[in-house]
Short mmCIF file of C-alpha atoms in Angstrom, two decimals:
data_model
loop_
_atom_site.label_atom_id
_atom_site.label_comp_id
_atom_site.label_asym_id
_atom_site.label_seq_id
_atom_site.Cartn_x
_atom_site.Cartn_y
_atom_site.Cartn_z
CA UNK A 1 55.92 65.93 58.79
CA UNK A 2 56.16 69.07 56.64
CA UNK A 3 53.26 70.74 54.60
CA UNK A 4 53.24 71.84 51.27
CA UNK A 5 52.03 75.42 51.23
CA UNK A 6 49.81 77.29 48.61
CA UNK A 7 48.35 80.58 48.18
CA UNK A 8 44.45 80.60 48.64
CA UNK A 9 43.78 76.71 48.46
CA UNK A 10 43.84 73.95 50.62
CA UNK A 11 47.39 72.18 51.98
CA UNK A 12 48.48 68.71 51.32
CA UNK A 13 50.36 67.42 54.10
CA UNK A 14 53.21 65.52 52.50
CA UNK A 15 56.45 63.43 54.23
CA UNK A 16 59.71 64.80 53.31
CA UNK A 17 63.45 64.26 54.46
CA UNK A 18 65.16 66.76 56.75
CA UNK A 19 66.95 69.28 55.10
CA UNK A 20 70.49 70.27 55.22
CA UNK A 21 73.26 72.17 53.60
CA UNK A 22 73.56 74.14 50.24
CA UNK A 23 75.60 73.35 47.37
CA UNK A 24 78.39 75.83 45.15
CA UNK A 25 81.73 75.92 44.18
CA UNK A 26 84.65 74.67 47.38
CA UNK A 27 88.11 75.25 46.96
CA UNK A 28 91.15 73.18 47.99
CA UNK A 29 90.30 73.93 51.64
CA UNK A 30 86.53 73.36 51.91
CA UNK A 31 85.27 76.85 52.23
CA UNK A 32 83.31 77.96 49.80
CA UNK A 33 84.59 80.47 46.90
CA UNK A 34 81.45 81.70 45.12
CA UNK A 35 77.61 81.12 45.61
CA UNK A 36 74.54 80.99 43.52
CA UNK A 37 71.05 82.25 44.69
CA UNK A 38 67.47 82.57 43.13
CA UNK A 39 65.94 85.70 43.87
CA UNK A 40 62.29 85.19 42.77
CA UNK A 41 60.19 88.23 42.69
CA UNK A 42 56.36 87.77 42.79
CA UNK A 43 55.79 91.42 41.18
CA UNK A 44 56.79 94.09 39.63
CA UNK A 45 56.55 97.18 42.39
CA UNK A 46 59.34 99.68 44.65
CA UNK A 47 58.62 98.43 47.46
CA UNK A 48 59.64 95.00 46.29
CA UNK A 49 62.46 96.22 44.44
CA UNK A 50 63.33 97.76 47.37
CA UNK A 51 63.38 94.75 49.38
CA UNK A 52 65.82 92.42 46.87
CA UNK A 53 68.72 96.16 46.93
CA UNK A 54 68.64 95.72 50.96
CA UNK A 55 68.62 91.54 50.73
CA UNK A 56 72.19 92.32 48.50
CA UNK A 57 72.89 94.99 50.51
CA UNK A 58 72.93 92.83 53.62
CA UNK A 59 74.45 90.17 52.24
CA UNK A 60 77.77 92.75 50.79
CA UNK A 61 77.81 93.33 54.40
CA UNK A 62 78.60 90.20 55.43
CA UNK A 63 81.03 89.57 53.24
CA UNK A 64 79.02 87.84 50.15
CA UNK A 65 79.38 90.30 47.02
CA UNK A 66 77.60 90.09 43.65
CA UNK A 67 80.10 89.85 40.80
CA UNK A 68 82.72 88.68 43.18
CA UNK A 69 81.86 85.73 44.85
CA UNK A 70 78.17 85.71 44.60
CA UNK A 71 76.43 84.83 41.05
CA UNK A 72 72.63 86.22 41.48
CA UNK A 73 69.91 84.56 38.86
CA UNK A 74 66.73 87.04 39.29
CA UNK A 75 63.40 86.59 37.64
CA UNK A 76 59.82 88.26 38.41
CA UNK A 77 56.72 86.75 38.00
CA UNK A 78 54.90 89.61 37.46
CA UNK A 79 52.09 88.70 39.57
CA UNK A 80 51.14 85.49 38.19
CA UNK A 81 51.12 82.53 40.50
CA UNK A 82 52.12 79.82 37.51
CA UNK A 83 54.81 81.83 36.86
CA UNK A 84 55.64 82.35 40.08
CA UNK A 85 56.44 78.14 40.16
CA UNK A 86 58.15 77.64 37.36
CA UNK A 87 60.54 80.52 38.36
CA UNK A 88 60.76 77.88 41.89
CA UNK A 89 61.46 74.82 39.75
CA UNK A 90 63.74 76.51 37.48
CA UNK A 91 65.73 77.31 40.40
CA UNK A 92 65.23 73.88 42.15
CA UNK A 93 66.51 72.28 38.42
CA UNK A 94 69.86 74.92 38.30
CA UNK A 95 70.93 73.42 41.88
CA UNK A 96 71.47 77.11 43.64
CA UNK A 97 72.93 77.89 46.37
CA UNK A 98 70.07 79.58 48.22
CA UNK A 99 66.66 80.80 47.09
CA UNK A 100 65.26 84.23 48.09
CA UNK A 101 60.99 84.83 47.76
CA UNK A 102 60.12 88.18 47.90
CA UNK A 103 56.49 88.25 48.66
CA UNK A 104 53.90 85.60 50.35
CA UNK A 105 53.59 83.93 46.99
CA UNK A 106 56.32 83.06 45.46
CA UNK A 107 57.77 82.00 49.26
CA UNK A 108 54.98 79.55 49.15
CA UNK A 109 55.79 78.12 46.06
CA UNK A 110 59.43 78.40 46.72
CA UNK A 111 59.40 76.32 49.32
CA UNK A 112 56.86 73.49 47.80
CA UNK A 113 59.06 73.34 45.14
CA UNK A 114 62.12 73.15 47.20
CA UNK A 115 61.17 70.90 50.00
CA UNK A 116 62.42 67.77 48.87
CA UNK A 117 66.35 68.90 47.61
CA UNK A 118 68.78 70.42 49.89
CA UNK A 119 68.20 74.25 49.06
CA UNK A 120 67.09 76.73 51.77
CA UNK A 121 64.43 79.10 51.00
CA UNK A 122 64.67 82.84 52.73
CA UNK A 123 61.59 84.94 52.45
CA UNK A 124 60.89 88.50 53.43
CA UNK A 125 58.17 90.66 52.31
CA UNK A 126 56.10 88.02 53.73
CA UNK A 127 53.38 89.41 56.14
CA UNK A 128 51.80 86.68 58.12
CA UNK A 129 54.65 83.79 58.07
CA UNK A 130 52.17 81.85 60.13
CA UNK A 131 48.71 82.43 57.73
CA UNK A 132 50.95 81.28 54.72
CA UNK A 133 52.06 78.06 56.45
CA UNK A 134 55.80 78.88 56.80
CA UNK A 135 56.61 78.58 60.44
CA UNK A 136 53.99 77.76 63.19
CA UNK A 137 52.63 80.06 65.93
CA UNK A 138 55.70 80.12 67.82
CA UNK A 139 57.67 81.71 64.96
CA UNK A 140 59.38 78.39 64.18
CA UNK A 141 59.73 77.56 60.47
CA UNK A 142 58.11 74.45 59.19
CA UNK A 143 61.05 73.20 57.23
CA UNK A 144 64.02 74.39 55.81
CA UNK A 145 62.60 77.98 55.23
CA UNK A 146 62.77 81.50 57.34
CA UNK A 147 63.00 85.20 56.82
CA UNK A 148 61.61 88.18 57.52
CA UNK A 149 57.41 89.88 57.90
CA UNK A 150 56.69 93.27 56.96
CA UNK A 151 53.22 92.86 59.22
CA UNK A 152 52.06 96.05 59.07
CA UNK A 153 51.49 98.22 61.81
CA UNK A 154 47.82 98.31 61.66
CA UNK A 155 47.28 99.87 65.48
CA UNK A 156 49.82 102.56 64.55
CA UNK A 157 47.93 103.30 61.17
CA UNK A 158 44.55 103.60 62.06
CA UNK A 159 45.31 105.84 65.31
CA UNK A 160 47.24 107.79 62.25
CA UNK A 161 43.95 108.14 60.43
CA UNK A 162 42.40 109.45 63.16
CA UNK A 163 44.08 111.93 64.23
CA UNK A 164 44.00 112.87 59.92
CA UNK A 165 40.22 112.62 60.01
CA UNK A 166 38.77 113.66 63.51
CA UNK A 167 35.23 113.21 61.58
CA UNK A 168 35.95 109.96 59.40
CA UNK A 169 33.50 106.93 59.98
CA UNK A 170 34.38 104.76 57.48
CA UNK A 171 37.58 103.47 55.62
CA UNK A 172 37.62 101.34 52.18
CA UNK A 173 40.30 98.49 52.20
CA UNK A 174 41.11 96.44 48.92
CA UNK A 175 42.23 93.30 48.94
CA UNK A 176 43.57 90.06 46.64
CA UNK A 177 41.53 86.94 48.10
CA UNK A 178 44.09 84.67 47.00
CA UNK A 179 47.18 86.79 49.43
CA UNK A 180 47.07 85.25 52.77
CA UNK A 181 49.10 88.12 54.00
CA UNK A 182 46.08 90.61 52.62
CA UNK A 183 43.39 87.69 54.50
CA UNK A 184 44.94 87.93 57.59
CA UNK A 185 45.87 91.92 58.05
CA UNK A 186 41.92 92.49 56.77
CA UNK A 187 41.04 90.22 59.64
CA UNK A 188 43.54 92.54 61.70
CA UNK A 189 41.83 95.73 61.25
CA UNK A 190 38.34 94.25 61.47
CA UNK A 191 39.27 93.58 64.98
CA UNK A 192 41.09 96.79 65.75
CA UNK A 193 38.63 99.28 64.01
CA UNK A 194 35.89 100.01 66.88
CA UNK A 195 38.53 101.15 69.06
CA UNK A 196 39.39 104.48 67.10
CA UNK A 197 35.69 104.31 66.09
CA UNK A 198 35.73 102.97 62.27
CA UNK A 199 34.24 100.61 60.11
CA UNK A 200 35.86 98.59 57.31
CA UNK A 201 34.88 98.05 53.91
CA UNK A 202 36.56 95.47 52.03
CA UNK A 203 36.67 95.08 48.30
CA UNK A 204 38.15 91.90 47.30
CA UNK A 205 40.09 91.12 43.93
CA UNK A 206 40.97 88.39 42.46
CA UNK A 207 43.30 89.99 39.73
CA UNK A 208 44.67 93.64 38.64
CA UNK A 209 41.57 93.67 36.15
CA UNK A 210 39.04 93.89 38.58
CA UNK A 211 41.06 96.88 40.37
CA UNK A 212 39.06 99.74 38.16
CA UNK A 213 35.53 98.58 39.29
CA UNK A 214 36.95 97.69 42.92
CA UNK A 215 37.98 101.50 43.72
CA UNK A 216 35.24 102.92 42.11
CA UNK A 217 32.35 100.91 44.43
CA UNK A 218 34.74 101.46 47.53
CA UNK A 219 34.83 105.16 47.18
CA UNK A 220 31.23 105.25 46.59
CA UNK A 221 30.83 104.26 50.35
CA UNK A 222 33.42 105.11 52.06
CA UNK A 223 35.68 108.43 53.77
CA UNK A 224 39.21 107.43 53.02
CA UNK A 225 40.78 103.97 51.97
CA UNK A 226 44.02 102.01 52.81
CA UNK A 227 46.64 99.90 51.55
CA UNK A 228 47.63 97.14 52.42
CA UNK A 229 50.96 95.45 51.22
CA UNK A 230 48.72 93.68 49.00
CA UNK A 231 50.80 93.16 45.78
CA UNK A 232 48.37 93.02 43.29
CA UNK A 233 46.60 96.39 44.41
CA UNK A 234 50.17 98.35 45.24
CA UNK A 235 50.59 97.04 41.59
CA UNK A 236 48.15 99.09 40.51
CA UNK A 237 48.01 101.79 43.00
CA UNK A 238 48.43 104.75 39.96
CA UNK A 239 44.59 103.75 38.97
CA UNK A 240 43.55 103.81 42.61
CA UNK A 241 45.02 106.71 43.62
CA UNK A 242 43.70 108.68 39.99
CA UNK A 243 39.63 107.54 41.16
CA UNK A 244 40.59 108.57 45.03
CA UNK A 245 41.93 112.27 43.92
CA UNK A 246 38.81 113.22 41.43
CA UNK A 247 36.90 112.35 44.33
CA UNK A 248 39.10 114.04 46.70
CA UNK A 249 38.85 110.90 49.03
CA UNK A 250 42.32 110.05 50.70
CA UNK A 251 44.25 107.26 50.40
CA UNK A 252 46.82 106.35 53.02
CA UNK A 253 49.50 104.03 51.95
CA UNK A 254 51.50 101.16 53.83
CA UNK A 255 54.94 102.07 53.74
CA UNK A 256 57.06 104.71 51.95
CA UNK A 257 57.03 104.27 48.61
CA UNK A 258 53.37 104.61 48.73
CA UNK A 259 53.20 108.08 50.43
CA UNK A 260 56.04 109.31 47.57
CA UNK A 261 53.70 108.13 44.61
CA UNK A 262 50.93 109.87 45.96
CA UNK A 263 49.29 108.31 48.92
CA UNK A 264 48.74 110.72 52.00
CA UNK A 265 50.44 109.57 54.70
CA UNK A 266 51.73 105.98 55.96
CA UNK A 267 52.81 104.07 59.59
CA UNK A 268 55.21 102.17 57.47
CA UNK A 269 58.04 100.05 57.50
CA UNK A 270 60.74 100.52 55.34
CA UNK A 271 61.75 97.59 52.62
CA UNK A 272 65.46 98.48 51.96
CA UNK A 273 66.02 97.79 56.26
CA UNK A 274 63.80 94.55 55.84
CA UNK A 275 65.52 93.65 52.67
CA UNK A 276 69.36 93.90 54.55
CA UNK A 277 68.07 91.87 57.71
CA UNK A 278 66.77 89.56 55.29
CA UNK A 279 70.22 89.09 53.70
CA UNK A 280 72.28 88.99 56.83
CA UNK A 281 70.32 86.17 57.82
CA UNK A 282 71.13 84.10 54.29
CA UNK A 283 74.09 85.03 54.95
CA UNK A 284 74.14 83.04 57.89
CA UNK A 285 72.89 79.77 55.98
CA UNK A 286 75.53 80.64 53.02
CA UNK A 287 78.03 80.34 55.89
CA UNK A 288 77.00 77.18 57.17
CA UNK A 289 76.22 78.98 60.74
CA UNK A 290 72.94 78.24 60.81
CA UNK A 291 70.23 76.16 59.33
CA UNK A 292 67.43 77.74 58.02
CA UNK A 293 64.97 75.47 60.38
CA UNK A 294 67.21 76.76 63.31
CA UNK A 295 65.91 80.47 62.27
CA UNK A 296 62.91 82.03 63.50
CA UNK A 297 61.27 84.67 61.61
CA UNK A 298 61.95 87.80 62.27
CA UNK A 299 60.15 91.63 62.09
CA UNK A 300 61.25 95.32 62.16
CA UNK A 301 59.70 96.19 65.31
CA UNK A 302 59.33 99.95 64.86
CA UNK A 303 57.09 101.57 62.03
CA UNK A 304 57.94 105.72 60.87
CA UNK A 305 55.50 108.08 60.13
CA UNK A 306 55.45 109.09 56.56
CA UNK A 307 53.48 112.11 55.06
CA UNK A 308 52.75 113.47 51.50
CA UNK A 309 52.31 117.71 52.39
CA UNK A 310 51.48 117.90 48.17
CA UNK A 311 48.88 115.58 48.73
CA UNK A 312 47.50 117.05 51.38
CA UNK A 313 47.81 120.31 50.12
CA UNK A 314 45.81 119.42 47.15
CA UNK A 315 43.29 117.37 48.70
CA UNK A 316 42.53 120.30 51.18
CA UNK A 317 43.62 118.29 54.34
CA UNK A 318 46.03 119.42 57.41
CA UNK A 319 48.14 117.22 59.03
CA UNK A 320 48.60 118.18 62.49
CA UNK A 321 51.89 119.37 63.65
CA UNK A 322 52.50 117.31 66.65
CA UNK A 323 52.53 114.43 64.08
CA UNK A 324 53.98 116.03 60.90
CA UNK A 325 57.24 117.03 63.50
CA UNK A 326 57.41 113.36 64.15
CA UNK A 327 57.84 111.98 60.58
CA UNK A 328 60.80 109.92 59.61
CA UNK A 329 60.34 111.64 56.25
CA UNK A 330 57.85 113.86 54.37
CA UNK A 331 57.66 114.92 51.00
CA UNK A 332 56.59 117.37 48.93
CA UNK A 333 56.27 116.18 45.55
CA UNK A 334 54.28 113.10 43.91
CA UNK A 335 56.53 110.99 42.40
CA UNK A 336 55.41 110.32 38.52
#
């Protein structure tokens, strides 16, 4: 029995048929001469875009080219979970070859819509495979979907933040109640918080409107604030960041592209690497070498230390040395 999955409602458990193959062009022999894959992309961000160059990245690696014997049909849904299924069923209707979700969303729908035809569904982007019904506990999918997590280091981060701000008590986290990956990583750092002796403050959203108001009450009560991955905030993380600096509170992103535009520093992962371990692994189903039910998900085990030495510059704040010398990358200017 395999579930349908959706973001921030109830699942309907629903029977389906196992799942096998792809489809695409065959030649004389059998093998396959060109493919077709979805890429659908639930918003509209770098670190996302970042993700789909290292998915075609990996996949040129192995051998599967765009423009030579890989057709790629891309659409974004700029946020907006409708949108985010008809871009599945479009893809479902044109028969592809493969479908690749970028973000928890539009992997959910993805694979509702794609359950019951013979097209594989590889995610990545996707924090908590588990929390968005996608593979079960022991990292094994739940149909004929798998890919890759960018959980976020959350240990890592907030033993960051201390050592930032020795004197910080409390630290402001918005988040989109309809993400499970954003549910599940706010449930992370509740539980991980007393240990480096903070406090979290959510702010939930339910859409990039209520992001103005959000920032403003956070900052009101809190010392610094964090991103998550959440894609609705990172969407608007120029507004965010604009309210954190005339208040001079920091703001600490979750992966690189965050500390360039302006965030301080960041225990981050970075999206091009998940994007190309994403796309070796299609390659793999593309192949035929493996089914995508055979595939566990998979992480990038090892976060970098980002840091933003304009930002902290400006906002009056040193990062220690013994940390700074240990960055993967620092930068600085703020990207515009």
């Amino acid at each position: 029995m395999k579930n349908r999955v959706t973001a921030g409602i109830a699942v309907t458990a629903l029977a389906a048929a196992m799942l096998t193959g792809c489809g695409g062009k065959t030649g004389e022999s059998g093998k396959k001469e060109t493919y077709t894959i979805g890429i659908s992309q639930f918003a509209e961000h770098k670190s996302l875009d970042n993700c789909r160059e290292g998915f075609l990245m990996g996949l040129e690696e192995e051998g599967i080219k765009e423009g030579d014997n890989l057709k790629v049909e891309y659409k974004n849904s700029a946020a907006d979970m409708g949108t985010a299924g008809q871009i599945a069923d479009s893809f479902v209707s044109d028969k592809v070859d493969l479908i690749c979700t970028i973000a928890t969303p539009s992997a959910q729908t993805a694979y509702n819509a794609s359950m019951d035809s013979d097209i594989p569904v590889v995610y990545t982007a996707v924090t908590d495979p588990v929390a968005a019904e996608l593979a079960d506990k022991d990292k094994q999918p739940v149909g004929e979907v798998t890919g890759t997590s960018d959980k976020l280091p959350i240990e890592e981060q907030l033993e960051m933040i201390r050592k930032i701000l020795p004197d910080a008590k409390k630290i402001g986290i918005m988040y989109t109640t309809s993400e499970a990956n954003s549910v599940s990583a706010i449930a992370e750092y509740k539980e991980l918080a007393g240990k480096f002796g903070f406090e979290i403050i959510e702010k939930g959203v339910t859409a990039a409107a209520d992001v103005p108001l959000a920032t403003d009450d956070l900052l009101d009560q809190v010392d610094c604030i964090t991103n998550l991955t959440d894609n609705t905030v990172v969407s608007s993380l120029a507004t965010v960041l604009e309210k954190a600096n005339e208040k001079k509170i920091p703001v600490f992103g979750s992966e690189v592209e965050q500390v360039k535009l302006g965030c301080l520093a960041a225990e981050g992962i970075d999206y091009i690497s998940l994007g190309k371990q994403t796309g070796k692994m299609a390659a793999k189903i593309l192949k035929g070498e493996k089914q995508a039910s055979q595939m566990k998900f998979e992480t990038i085990t090892k976060p970098g230390f980002y840091a933003n030495t304009k930002v902290a510059e400006t906002l009056g704040i040193e990062i220690p040395q013994d940390i700074l010398a240990e960055a993967v990358e620092s930068f600085d200017t703020i990207e515009k």
